[in-house]
Short mmCIF file of C-alpha atoms and ligand atoms in Angstrom, two decimals:
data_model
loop_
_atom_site.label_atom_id
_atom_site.label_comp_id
_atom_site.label_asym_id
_atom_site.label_seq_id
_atom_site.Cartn_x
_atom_site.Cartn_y
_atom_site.Cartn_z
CA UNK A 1 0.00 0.00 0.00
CA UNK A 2 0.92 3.28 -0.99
CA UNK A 3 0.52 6.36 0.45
CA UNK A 4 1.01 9.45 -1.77
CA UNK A 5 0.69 12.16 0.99
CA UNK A 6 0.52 11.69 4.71
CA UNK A 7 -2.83 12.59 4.81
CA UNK A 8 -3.57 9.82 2.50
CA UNK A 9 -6.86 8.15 2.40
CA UNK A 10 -6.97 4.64 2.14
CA UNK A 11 -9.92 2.29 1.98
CA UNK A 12 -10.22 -0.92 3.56
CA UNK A 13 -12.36 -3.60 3.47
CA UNK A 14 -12.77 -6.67 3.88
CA UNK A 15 -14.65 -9.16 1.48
CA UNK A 16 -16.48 -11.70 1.03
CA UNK A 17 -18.91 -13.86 -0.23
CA UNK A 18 -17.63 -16.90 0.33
CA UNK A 19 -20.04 -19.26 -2.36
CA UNK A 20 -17.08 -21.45 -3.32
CA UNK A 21 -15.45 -21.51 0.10
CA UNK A 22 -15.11 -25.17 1.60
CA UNK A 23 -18.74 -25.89 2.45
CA UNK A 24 -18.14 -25.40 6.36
CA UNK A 25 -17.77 -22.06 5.73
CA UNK A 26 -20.70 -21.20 3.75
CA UNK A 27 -23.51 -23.33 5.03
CA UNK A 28 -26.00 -21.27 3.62
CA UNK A 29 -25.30 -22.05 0.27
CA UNK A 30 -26.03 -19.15 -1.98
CA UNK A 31 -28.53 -18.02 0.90
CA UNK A 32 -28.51 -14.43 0.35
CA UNK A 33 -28.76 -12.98 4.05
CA UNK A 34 -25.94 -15.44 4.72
CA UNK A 35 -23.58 -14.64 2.61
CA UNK A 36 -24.75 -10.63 3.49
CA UNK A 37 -24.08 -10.88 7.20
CA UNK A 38 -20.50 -12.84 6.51
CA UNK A 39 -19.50 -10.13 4.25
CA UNK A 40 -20.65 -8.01 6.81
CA UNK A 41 -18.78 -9.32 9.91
CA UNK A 42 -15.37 -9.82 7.53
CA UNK A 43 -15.62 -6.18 7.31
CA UNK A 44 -16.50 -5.84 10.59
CA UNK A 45 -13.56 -8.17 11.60
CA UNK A 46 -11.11 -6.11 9.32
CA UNK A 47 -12.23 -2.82 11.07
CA UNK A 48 -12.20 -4.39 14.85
CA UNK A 49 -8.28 -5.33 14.46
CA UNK A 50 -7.47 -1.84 12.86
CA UNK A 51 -8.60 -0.12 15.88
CA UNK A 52 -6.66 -2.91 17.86
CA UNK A 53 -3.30 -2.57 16.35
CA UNK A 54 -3.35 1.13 15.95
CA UNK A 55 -4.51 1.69 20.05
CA UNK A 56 -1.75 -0.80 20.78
CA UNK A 57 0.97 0.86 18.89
CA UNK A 58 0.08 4.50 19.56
CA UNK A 59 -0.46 6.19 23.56
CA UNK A 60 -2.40 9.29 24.16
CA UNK A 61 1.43 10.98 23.82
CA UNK A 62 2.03 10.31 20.04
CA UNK A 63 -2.00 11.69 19.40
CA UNK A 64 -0.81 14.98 21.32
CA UNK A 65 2.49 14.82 19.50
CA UNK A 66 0.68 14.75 16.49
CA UNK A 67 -0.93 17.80 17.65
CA UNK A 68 -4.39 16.36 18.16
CA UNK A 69 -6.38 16.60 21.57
CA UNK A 70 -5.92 14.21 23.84
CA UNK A 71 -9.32 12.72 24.19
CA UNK A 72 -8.90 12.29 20.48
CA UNK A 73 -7.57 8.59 21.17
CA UNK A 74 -10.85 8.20 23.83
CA UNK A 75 -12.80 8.22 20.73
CA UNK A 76 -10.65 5.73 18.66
CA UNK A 77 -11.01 3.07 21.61
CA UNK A 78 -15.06 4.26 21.45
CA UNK A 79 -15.24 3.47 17.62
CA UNK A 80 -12.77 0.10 18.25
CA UNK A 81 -15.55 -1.22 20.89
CA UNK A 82 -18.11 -0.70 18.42
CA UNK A 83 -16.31 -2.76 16.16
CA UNK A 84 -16.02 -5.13 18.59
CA UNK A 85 -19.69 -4.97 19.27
CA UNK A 86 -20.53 -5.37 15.90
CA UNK A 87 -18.46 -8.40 15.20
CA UNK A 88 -20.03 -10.12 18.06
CA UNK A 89 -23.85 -9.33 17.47
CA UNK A 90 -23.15 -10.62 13.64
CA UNK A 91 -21.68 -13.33 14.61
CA UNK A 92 -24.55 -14.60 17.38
CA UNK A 93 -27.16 -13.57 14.30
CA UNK A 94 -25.51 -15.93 12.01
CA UNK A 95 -25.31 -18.92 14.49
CA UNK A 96 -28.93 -18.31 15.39
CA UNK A 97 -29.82 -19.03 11.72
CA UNK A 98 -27.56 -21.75 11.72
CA UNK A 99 -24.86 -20.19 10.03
CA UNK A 100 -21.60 -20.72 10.57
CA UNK A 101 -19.82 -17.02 10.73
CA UNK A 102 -16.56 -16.69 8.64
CA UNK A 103 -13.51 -16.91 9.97
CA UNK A 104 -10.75 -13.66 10.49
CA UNK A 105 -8.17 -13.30 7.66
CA UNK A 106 -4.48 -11.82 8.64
CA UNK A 107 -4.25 -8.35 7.96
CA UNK A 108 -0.87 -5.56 7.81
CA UNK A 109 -2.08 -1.62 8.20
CA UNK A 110 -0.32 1.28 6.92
CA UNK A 111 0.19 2.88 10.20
CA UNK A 112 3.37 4.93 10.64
CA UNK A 113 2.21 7.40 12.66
CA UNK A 114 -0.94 8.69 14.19
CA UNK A 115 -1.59 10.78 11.32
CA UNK A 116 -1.58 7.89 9.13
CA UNK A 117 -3.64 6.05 11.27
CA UNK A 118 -6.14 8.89 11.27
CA UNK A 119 -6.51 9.11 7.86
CA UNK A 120 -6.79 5.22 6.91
CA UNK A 121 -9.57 5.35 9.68
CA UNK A 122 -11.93 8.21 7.83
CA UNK A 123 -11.25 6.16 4.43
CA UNK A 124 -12.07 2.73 6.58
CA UNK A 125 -15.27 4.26 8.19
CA UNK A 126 -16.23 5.53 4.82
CA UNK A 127 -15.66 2.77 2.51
CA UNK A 128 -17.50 0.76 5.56
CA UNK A 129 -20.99 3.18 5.11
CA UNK A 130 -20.93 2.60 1.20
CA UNK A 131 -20.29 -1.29 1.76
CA UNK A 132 -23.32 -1.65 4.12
CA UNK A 133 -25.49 0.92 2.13
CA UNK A 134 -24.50 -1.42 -1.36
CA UNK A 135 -25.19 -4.86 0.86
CA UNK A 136 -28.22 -3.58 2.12
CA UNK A 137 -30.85 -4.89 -1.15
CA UNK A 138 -29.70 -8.30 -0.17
CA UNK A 139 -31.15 -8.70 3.11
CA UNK A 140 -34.28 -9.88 2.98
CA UNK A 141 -36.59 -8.46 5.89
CA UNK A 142 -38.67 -12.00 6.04
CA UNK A 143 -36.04 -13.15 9.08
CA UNK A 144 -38.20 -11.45 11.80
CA UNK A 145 -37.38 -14.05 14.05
CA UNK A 146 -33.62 -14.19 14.06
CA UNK A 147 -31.94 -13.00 17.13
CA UNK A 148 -30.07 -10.24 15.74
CA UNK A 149 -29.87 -7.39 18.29
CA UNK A 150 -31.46 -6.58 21.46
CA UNK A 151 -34.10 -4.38 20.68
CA UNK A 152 -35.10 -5.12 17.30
CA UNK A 153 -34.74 -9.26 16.29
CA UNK A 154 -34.80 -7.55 12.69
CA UNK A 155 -31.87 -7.91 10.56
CA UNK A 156 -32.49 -4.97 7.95
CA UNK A 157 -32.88 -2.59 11.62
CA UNK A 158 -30.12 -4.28 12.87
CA UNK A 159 -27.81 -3.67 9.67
CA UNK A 160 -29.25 -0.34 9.24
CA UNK A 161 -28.34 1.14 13.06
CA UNK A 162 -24.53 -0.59 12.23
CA UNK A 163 -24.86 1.96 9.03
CA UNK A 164 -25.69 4.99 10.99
CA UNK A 165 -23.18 4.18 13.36
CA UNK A 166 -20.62 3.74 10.97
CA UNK A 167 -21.82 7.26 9.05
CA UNK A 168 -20.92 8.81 13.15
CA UNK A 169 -17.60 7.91 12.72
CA UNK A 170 -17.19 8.66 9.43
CA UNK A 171 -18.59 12.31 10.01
CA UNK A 172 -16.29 12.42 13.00
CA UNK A 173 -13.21 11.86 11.57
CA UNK A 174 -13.80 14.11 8.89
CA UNK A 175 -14.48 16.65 11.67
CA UNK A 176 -11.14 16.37 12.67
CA UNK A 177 -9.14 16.98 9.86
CA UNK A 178 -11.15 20.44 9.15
CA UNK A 179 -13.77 18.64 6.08
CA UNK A 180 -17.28 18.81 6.94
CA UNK A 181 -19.04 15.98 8.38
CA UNK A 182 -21.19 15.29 6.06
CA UNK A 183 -20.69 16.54 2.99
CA UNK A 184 -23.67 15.28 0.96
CA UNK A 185 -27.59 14.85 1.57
CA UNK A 186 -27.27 11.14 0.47
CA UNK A 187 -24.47 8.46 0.96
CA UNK A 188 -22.59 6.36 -1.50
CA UNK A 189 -23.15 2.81 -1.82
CA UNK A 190 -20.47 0.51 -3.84
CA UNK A 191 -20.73 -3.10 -4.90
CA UNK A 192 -18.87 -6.05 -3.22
CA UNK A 193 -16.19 -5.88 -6.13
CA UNK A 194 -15.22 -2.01 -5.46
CA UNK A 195 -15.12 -2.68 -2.09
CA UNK A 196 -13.19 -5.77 -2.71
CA UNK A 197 -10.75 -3.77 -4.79
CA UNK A 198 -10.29 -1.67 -1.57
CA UNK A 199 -9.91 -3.94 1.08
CA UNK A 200 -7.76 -6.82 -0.88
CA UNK A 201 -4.50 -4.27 0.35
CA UNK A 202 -5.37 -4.80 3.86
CA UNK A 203 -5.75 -8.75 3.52
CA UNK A 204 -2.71 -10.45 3.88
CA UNK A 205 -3.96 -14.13 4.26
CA UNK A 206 -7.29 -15.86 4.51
CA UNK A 207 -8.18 -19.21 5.30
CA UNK A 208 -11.01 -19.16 2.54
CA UNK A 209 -10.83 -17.87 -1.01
CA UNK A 210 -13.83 -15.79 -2.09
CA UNK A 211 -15.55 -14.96 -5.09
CA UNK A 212 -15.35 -11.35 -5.70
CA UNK A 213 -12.69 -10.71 -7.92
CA UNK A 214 -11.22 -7.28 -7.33
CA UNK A 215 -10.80 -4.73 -10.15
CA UNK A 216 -7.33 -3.70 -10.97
CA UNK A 217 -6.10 -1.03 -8.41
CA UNK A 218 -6.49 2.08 -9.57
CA UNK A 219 -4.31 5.46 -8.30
CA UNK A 220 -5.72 8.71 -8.34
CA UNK A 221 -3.97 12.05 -7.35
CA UNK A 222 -6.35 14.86 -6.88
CA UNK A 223 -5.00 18.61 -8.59
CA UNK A 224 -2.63 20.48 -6.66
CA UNK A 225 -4.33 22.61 -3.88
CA UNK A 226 -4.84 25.87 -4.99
CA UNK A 227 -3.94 25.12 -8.65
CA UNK A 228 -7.56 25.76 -11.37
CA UNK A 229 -6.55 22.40 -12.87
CA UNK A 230 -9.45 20.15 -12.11
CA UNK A 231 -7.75 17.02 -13.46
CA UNK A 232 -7.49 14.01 -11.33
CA UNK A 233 -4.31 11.98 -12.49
CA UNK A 234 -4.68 8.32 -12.33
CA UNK A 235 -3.26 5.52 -13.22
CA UNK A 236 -3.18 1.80 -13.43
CA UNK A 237 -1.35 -1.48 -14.48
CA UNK A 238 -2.23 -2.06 -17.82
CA UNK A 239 -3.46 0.97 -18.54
CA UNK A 240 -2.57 1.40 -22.12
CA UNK A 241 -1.47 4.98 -23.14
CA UNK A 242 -5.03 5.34 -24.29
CA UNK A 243 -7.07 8.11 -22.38
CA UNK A 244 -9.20 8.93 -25.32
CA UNK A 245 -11.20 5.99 -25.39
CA UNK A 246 -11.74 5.66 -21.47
CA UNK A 247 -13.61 7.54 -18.68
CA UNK A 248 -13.31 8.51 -14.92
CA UNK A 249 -16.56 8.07 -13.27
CA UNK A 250 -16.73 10.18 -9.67
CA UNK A 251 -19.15 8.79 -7.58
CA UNK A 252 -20.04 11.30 -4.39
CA UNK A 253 -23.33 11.63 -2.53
CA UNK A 254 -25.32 9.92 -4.68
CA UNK A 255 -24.14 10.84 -7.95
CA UNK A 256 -22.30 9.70 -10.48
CA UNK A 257 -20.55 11.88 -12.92
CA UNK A 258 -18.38 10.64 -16.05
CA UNK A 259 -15.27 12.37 -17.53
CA UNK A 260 -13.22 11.07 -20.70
CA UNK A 261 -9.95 9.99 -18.79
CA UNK A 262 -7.65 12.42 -20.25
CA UNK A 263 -9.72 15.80 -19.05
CA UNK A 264 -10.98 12.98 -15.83
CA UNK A 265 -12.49 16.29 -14.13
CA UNK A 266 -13.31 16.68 -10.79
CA UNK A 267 -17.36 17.63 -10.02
CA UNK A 268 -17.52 20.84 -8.72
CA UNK A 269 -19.83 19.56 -6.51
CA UNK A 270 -17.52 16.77 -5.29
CA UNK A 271 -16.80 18.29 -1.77
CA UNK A 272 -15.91 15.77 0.39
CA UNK A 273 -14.94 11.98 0.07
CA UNK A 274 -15.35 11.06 -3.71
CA UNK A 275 -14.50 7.22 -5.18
CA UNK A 276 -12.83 7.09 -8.80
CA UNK A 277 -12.83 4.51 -11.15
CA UNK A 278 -11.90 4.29 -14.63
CA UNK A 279 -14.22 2.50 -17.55
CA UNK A 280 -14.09 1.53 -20.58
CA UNK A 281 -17.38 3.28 -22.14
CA UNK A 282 -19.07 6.24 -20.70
CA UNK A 283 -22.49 4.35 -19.43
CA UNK A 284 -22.69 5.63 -15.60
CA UNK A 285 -22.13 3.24 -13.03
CA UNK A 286 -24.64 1.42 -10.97
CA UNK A 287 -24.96 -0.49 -7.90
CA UNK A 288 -25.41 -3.51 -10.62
CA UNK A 289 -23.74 -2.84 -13.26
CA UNK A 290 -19.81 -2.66 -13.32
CA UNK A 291 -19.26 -4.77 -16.16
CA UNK A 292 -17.57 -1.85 -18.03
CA UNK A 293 -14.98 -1.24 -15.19
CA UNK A 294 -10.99 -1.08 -15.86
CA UNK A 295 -9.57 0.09 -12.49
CA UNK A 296 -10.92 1.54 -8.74
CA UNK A 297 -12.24 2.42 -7.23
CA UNK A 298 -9.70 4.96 -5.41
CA UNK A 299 -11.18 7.06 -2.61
CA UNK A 300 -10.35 10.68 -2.19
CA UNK A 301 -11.14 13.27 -0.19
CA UNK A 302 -11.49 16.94 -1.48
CA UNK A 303 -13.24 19.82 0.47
CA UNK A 304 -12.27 21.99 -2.09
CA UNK A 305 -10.22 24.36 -0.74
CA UNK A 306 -7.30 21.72 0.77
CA UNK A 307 -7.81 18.28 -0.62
CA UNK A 308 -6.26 15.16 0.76
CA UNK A 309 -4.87 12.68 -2.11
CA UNK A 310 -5.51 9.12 -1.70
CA UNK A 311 -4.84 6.09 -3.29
CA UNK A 312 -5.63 1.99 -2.77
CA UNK A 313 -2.65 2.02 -5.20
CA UNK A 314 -0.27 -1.65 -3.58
C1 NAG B 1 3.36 9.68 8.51
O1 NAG B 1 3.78 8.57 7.75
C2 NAG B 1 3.62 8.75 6.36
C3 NAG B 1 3.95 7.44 5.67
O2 NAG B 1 5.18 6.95 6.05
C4 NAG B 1 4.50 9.89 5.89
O3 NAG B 1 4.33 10.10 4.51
C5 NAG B 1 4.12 11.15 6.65
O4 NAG B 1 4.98 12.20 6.30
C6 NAG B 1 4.15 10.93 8.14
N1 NAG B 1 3.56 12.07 8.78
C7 NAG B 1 4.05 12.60 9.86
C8 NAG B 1 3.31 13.76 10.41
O5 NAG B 1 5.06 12.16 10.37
C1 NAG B 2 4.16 6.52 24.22
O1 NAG B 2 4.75 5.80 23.15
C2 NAG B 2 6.00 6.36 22.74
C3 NAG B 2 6.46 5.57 21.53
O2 NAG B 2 5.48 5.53 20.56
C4 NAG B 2 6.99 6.27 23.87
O3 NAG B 2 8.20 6.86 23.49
C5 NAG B 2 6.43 6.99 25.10
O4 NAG B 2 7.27 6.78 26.19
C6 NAG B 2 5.04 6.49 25.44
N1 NAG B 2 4.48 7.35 26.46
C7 NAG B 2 3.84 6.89 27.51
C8 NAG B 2 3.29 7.89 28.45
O5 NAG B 2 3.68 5.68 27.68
C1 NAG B 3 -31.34 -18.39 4.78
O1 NAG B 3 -30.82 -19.08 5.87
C2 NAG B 3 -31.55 -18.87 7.09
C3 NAG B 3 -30.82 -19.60 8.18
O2 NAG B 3 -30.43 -20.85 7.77
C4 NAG B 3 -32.97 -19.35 6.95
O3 NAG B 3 -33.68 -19.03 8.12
C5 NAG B 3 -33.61 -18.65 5.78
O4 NAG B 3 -34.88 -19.17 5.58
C6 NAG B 3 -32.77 -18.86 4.53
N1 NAG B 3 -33.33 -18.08 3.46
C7 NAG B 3 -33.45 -18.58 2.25
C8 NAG B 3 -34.06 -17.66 1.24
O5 NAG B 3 -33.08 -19.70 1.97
C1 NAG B 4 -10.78 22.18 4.37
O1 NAG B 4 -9.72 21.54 5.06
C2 NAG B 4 -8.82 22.47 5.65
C3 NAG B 4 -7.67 21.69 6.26
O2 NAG B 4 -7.95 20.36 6.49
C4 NAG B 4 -9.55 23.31 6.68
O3 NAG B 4 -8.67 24.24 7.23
C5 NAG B 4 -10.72 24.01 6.01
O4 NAG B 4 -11.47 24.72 6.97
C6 NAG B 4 -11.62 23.04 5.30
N1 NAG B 4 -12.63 23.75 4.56
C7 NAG B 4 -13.90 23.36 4.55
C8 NAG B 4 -14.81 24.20 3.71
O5 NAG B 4 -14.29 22.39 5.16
C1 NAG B 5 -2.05 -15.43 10.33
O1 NAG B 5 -0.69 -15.38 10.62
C2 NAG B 5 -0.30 -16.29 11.61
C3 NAG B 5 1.16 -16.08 11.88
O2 NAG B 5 1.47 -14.74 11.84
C4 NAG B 5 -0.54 -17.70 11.14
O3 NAG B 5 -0.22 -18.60 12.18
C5 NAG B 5 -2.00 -17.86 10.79
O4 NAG B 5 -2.20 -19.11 10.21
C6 NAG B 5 -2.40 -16.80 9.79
N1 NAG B 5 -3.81 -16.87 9.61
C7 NAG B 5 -4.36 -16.82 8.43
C8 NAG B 5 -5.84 -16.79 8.43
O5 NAG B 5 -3.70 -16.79 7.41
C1 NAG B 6 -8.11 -21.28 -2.66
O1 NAG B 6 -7.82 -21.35 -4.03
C2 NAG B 6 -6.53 -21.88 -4.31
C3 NAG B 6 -6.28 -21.77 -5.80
O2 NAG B 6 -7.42 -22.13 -6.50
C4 NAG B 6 -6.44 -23.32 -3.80
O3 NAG B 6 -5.15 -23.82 -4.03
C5 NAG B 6 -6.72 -23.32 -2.30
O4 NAG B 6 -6.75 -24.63 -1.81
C6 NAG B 6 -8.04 -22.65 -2.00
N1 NAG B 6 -8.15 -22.50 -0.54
C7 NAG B 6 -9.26 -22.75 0.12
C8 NAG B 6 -9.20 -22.52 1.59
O5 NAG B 6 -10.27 -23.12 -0.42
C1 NAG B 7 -1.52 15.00 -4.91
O1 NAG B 7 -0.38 14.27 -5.32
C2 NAG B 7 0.16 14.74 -6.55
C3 NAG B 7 1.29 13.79 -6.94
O2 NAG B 7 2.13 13.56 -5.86
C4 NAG B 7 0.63 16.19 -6.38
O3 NAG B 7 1.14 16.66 -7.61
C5 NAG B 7 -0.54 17.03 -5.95
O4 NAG B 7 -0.09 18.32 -5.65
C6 NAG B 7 -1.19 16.46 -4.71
N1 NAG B 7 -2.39 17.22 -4.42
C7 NAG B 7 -2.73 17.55 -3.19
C8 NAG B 7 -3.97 18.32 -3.08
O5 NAG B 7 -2.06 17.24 -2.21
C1 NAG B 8 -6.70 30.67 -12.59
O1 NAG B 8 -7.48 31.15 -13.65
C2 NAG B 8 -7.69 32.56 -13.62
C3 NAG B 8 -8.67 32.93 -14.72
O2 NAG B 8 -8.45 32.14 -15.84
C4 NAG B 8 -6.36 33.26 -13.74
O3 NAG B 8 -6.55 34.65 -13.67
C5 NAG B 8 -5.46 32.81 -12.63
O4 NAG B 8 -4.17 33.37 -12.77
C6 NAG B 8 -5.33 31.30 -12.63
N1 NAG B 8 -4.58 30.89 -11.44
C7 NAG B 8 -3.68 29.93 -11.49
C8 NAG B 8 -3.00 29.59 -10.21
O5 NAG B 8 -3.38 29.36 -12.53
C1 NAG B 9 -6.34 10.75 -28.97
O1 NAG B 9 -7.15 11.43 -29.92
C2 NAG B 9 -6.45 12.41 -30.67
C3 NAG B 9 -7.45 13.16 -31.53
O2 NAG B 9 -8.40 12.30 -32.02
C4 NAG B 9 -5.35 11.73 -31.50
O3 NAG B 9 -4.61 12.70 -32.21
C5 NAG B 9 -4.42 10.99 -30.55
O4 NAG B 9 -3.46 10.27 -31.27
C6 NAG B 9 -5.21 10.03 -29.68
N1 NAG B 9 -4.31 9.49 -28.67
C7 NAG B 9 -4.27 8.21 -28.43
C8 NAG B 9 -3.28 7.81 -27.36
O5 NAG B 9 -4.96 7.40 -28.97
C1 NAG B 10 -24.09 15.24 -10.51
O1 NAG B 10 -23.05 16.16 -10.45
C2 NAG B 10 -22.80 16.81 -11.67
C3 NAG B 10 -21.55 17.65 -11.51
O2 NAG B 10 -21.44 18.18 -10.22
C4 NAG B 10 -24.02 17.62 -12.09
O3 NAG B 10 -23.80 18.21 -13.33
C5 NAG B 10 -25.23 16.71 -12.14
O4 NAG B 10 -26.38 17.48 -12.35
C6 NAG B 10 -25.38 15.92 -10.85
N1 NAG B 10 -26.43 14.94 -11.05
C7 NAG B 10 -27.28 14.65 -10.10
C8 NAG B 10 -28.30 13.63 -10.48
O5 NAG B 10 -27.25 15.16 -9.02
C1 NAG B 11 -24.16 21.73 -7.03
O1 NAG B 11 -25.02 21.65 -5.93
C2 NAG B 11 -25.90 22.73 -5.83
C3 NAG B 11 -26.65 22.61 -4.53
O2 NAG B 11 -27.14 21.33 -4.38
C4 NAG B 11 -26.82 22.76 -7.03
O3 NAG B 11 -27.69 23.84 -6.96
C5 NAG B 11 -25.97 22.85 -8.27
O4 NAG B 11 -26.80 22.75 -9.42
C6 NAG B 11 -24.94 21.76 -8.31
N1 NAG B 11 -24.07 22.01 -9.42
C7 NAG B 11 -23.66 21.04 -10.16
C8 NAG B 11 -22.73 21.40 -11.27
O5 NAG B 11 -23.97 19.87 -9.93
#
């Protein structure tokens, strides 16, 4: 994993549908909610040992050093309990339909410093609200009676307070590097593949093989601060010299706006977090249909007046 700036942005994920995994692993078949709730908790697993390793490697003395308040790191071991909270209620609503929840992979975190740390957290938290918002059409509501949560024994509630929770976080760690909260009326969802794309970094090892293929990784530099260029610069393996016949698709809030690659113009409007990709035709993207994808997504973050670069770029 790359970083191109120290404020880099990084998404993570974790993965998986796990329909060809050894059959003790996926004993609901092609059982949608199943496989939904295992992709859910791998993400939730990936998140829960990001908090752990970067609490255990940094004390409340490298977040001051870093010049952030010192109940800043209160709040990362506040959003790493959640994590752990949410790995445990998905994993007793799986076993109480009989499921059997996926195991953890092995995972390695850019974390250098607490800056780092910081920033691979908003990307994490944000990638994490557009994973749950793009899982959410495949659970079904008809599962009234498994014992998902304490209050409601509904899964779509259950997923749906995760989401919001995960949207807090998000908005707070935005907060704290100076970008607004929430930058958009609506939120972003992706499909299991982009979020694939940004999690397979993360994953070192797994003791299953899923799948979702990733797309190709895909690097994107936003324009220099302060510069009127509105070009984003990316870049891929096997990306041909070609820009004419290929687009940048920006998808922010919930819109989706395409560019031919070699203008690839930032929205105007794309003031705050904002994932690229790069296609091979111009037909917008949609929660179902990706077929046309080359590369990404990368997730940035731009509040227009200082924007942070990012990349997913190994
Ligand atoms: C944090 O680490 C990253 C990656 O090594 C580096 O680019 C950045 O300059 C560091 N930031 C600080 C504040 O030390
Ligand atoms: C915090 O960790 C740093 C190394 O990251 C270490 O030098 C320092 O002594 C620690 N401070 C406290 C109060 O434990
Ligand atoms: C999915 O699996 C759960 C638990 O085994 C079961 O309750 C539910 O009926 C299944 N749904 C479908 C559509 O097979
Ligand atoms: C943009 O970010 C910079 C630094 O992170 C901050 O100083 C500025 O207030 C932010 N602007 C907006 C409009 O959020
Ligand atoms: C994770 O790494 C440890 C050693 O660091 C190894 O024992 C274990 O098998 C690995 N787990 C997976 C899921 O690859
Ligand atoms: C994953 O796929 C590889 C290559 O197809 C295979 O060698 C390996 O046994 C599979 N692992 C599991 C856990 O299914
Ligand atoms: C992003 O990175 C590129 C390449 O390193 C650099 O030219 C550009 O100035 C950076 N933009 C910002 C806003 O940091
Ligand atoms: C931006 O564009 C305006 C109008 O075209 C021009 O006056 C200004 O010098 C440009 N600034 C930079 C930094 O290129
Ligand atoms: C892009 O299009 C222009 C104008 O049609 C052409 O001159 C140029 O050779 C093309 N570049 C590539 C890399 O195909
Ligand atoms: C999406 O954003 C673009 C550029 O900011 C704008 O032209 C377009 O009207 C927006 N579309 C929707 C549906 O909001
Ligand atoms: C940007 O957003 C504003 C406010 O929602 C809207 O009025 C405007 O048409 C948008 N502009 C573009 C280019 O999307």
């Amino acid at each position: 994993m790359r970083f191109s700036t120290g404020f880099i942005a990084l998404a993570v994920f974790a993965i998986v549908t796990l329909t060809t995994a050894a059959p003790t692993l996926n004993p609901g078949g092609d059982n949608q909610t199943m496989t939904a709730l295992n992709y859910a908790l791998s993400l939730e697993y990936l998140q829960a040992e990001f908090y752990k390793q970067g609490l255990a490697k940094f004390n409340e003395s490298d977040f001051t050093n870093a010049g952030f308040d010192a109940k800043v790191r209160d709040r990362f071991t506040q959003i790493g309990e959640h994590e752990n909270e949410h790995v445990s209620t998905l994993t007793s609503a799986i076993r109480s339909m009989n499921g059997s929840p996926v195991p953890m992979c092995n995972y390695s975190f850019p974390m250098d410093n607490v800056t780092q740390f910081l920033a691979a957290a908003q990307a994490l938290e944000t990638t994490g609200v557009s994973a749950y918002l793009g899982a959410a059409s495949g659970l079904s509501d008809d599962l009234s009676t498994a014992a998902a949560s304490g209050l409601s024994n509904d899964l779509v509630t259950t997923a749906a307070s995760i989401t919001t929770v995960e949207a807090r976080h998000a908005a707070y760690l935005n907060e704290l590097w100076g970008q607004s909260g929430m930058p958009y009326a609506f939120d972003t969802p992706l499909g299991p593949r982009a979020v694939v794309t940004l999690a397979t970094n993360f994953i070192t090892s797994c003791p299953y093989n899923t799948t979702v293929k990733p797309f190709a990784q895909l690097t994107a530099w936003l324009p220099a601060a302060g510069s009127n260029s509105t070009k984003v610069t990316t870049s891929f393996e096997g990306n041909g010299a070609n820009l004419n016949s290929t687009y940048c698709q920006f998808l922010f809030g919930n819109n989706v706006t395409v560019s031919p690659r070699d203008e690839c113009a930032l929205p105007q409007n794309a003031t705050g977090y904002v994932y690229v990709l790069v296609t091979k035709d111009r037909t917008p993207l949609t929660l179902d249909r990706d077929s046309n994808v080359l590369a990404g997504p990368a997730l940035l973050f731009n509040n227009g007046t200082q924007s942070t670069n990012g990349t997913n770029s190994a």
